[in-house]
Coordinates of C-alpha atoms and ligand atoms in Angstrom, one line a residue:
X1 CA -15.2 13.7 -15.3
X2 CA -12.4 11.6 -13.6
X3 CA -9.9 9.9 -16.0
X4 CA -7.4 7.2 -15.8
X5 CA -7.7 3.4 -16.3
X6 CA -8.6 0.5 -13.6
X7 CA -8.0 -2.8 -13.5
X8 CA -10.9 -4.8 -11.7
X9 CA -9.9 -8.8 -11.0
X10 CA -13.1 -10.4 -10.0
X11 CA -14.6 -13.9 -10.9
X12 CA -18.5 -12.8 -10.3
X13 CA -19.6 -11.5 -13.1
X14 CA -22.4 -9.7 -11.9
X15 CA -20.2 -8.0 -9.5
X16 CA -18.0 -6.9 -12.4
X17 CA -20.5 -5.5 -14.3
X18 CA -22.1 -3.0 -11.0
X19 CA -17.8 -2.0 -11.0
X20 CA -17.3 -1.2 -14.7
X21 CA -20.4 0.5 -15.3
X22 CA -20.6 3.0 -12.4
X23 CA -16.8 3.3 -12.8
X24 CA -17.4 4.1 -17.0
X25 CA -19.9 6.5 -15.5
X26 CA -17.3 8.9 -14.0
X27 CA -15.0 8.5 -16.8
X28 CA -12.8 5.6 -15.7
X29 CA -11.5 3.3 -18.3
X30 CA -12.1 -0.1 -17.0
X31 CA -10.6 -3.2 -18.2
X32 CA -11.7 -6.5 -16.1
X33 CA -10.4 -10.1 -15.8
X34 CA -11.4 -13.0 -13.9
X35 CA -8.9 -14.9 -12.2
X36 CA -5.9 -14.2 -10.8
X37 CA -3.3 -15.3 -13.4
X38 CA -4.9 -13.0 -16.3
X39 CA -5.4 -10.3 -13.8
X40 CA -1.5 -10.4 -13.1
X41 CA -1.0 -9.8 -16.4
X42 CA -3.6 -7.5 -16.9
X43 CA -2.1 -4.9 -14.9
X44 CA 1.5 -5.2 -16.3
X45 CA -0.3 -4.5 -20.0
X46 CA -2.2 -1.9 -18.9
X47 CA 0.0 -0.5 -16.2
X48 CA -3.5 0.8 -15.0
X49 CA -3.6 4.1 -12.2
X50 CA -5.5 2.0 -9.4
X51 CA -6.3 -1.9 -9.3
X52 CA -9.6 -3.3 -7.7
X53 CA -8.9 -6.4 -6.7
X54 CA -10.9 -9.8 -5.2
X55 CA -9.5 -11.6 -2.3
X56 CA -11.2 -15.1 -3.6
X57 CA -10.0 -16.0 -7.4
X58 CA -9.6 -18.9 -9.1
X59 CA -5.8 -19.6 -10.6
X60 CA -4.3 -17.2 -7.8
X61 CA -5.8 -15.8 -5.1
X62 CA -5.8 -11.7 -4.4
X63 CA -3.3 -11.9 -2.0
X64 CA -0.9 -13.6 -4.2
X65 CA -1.6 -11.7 -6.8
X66 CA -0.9 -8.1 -4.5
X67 CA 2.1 -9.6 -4.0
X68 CA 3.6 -9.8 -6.9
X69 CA 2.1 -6.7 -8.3
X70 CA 4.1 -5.3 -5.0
X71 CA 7.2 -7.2 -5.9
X72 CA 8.0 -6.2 -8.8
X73 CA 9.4 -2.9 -9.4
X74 CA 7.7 -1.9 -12.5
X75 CA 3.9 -2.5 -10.8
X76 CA 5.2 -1.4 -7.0
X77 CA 3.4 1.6 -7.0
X78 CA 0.1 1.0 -8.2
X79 CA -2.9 1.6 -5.7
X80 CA -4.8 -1.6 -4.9
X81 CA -8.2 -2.0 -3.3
X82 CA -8.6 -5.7 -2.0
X83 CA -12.1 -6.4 -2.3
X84 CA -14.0 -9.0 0.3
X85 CA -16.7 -10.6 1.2
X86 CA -17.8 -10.5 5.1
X87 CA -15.9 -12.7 7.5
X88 CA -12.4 -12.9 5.2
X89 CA -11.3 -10.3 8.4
X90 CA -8.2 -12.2 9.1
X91 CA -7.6 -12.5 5.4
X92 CA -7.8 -8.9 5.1
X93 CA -5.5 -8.0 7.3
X94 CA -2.8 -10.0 6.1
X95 CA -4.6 -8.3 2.4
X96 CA -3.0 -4.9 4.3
X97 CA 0.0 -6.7 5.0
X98 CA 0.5 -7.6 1.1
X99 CA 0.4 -3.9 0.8
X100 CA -3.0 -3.1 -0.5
X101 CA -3.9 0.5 -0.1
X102 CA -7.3 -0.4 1.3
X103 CA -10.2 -2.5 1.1
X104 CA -14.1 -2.8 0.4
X105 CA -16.7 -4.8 1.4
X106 CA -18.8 -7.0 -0.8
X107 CA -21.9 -6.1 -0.4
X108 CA -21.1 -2.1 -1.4
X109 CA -23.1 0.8 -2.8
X110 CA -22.1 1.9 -6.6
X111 CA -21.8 5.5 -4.6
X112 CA -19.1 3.8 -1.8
X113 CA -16.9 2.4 -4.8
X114 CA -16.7 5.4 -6.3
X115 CA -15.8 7.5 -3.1
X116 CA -13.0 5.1 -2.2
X117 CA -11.6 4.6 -5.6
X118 CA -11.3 8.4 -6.0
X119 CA -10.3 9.0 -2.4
X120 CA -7.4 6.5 -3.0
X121 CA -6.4 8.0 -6.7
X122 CA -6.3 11.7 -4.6
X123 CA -3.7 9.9 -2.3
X124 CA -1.6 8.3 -4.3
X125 CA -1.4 11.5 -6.3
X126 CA -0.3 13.5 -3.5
X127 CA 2.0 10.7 -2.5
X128 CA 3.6 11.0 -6.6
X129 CA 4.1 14.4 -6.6
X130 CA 5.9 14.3 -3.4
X131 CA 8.4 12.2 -5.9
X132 CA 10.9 10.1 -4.8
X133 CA 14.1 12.5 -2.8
X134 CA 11.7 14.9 -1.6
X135 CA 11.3 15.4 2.1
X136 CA 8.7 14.2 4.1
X137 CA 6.8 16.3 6.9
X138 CA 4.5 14.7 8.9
X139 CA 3.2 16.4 12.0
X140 CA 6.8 17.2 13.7
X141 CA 9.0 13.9 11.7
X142 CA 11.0 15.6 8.8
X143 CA 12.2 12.6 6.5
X144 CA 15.0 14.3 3.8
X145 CA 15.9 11.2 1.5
X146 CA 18.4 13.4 -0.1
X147 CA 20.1 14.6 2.8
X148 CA 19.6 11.3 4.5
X149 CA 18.2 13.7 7.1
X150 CA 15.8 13.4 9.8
X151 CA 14.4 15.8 11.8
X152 CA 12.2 15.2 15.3
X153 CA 10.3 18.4 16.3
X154 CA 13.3 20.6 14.8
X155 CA 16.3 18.3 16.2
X156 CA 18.6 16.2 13.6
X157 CA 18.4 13.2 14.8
X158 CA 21.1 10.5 13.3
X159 CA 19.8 7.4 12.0
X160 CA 21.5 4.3 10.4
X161 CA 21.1 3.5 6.4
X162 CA 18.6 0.6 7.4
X163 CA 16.7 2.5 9.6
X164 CA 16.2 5.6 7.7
X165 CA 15.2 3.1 4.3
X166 CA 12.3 1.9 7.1
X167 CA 11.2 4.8 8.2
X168 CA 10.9 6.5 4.8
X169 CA 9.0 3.6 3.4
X170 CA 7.0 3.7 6.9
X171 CA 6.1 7.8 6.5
X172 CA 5.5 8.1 2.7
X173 CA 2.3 5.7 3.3
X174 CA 0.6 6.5 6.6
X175 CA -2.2 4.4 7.4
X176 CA -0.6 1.6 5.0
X177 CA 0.6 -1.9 7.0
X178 CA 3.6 -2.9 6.0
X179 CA 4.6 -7.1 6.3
X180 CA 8.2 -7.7 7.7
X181 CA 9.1 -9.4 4.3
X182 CA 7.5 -6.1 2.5
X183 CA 10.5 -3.9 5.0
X184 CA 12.9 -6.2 4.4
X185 CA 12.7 -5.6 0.8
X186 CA 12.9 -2.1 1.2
X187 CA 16.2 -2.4 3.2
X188 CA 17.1 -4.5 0.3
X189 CA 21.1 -5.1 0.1
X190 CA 21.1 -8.6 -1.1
X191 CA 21.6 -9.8 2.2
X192 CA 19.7 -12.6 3.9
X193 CA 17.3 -10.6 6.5
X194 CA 15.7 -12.2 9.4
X195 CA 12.3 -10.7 10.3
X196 CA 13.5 -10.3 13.4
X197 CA 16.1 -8.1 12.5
X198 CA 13.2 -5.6 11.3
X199 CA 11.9 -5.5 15.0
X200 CA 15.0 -4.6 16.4
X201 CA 15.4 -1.4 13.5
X202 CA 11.6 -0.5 14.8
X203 CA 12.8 -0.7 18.1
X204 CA 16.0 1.5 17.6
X205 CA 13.9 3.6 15.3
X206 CA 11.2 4.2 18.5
X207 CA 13.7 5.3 20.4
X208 CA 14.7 8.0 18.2
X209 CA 11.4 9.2 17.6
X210 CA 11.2 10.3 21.5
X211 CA 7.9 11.4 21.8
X212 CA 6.4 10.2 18.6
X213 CA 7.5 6.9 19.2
X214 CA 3.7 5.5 19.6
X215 CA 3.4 6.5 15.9
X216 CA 5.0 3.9 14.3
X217 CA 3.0 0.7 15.8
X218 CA 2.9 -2.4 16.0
X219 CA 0.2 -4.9 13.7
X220 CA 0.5 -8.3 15.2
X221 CA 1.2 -11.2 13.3
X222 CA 1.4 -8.4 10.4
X223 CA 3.9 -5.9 10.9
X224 CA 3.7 -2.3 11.4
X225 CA 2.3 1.3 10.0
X226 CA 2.7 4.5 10.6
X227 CA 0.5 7.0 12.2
X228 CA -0.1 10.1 10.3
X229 CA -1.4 12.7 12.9
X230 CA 0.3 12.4 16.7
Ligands
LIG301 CA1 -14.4 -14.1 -5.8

């Protein structure tokens, strides 16, 4: 049986009831609101382990409300799904962007659910227990927080205090796209960042990476993720 608690925001209620009772099933504690605003304050209450969450709400709509569960730094690091219905694409990606952990697509199987919520539980597992200061390996990059370290296929390669904060953020969540303002926040010294001024870390980061540079990329009208195999 799996354990831990999720948070489903969704205003159809029939959709809601297919989530909490095949999520029940496996053991889940499920706790559902529906719209935006109660949502929000759903998941600061229940500080759940994973948040399912509809693009379409009333009171504040999913992405809004994956922003501020992003923002602040009590909720930062809890997995959300962004659920949509077919043709919200665009919305999606900008969903991504937000920094949802991934999306499903209304209309899903009970078995799908289930697969994707546990498969992004398992990551964000692995992602805790690296814990914050440990270093990073991924396929040839060494990221070493501690030792403000980074290491391209064996060679220390020296990188500046904004460009290491990216590329940490950048590695810890392969496959995750990260918006300009999201980075930006990272860097986070108070000071008035242009989003431009992320390109041109990314940029200088690239360059560093030598070879690997094609792994950080480029999401347009987004902003950018990192690949986790080269
Ligand atoms: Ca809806």
């Amino acid at each position: 049986m799996a354990t831990g608690r999720i948070v489903i925001i969704e205003d159809e209620a029939d959709i809601v009831e297919v989530m909490s009772y095949n999520l029940s099933r496996e053991g889940f504690d499920v706790f559902a609101y529906s719209d935006g605003e109660s949502g929000r304050k759903g998941v600061r209450e229940r500080m759940p382990d994973l948040v399912l969450l509809d693009l379409m709400l009333p009171e504040m709509d999913g992405l809004e409300v994956c922003r501020r569960i992003r923002e602040s730094r009590r909720t930062a690091r809890i997995p959300v799904i962004m659920v949509t219905a077919k043709g919200e694409e665009s919305d999606l990606v900008l969903g991504l962007g937000m920094g949802a952990d991934d999306y499903i697509t209304k209309p899903f199987s009970p078995k799908e659910l289930v697969a994707r919520v546990k498969a992004v539980l398992r990551r964000a597992e692995r992602e805790g227990s690296e814990g914050i200061g440990e270093p990073l390996e991924r396929g040839g990059i060494i990221v070493d927080p501690e030792r403000h370290e980074v290491c391209v296929d064996g060679e220390p390669v020296d990188f500046t205090r904004a460009e290491f904060l990216l590329l940490y953020a950048l590695i810890a969540h392969p496959g995750r796209v990260f918006s300009r303002q999201i980075l930006i926040e990272r860097i986070g010294d108070g000071s008035i960042v242009a989003d431009r001024t992320i390109d041109v870390h990314i940029n200088s980061i690239r360059k560093k990476l030598g070879s690997h540079r094609d792994r950080v990329e480029t999401i347009r009208g987004v902003g950018y993720k990192f690949i986790d195999s080269p």
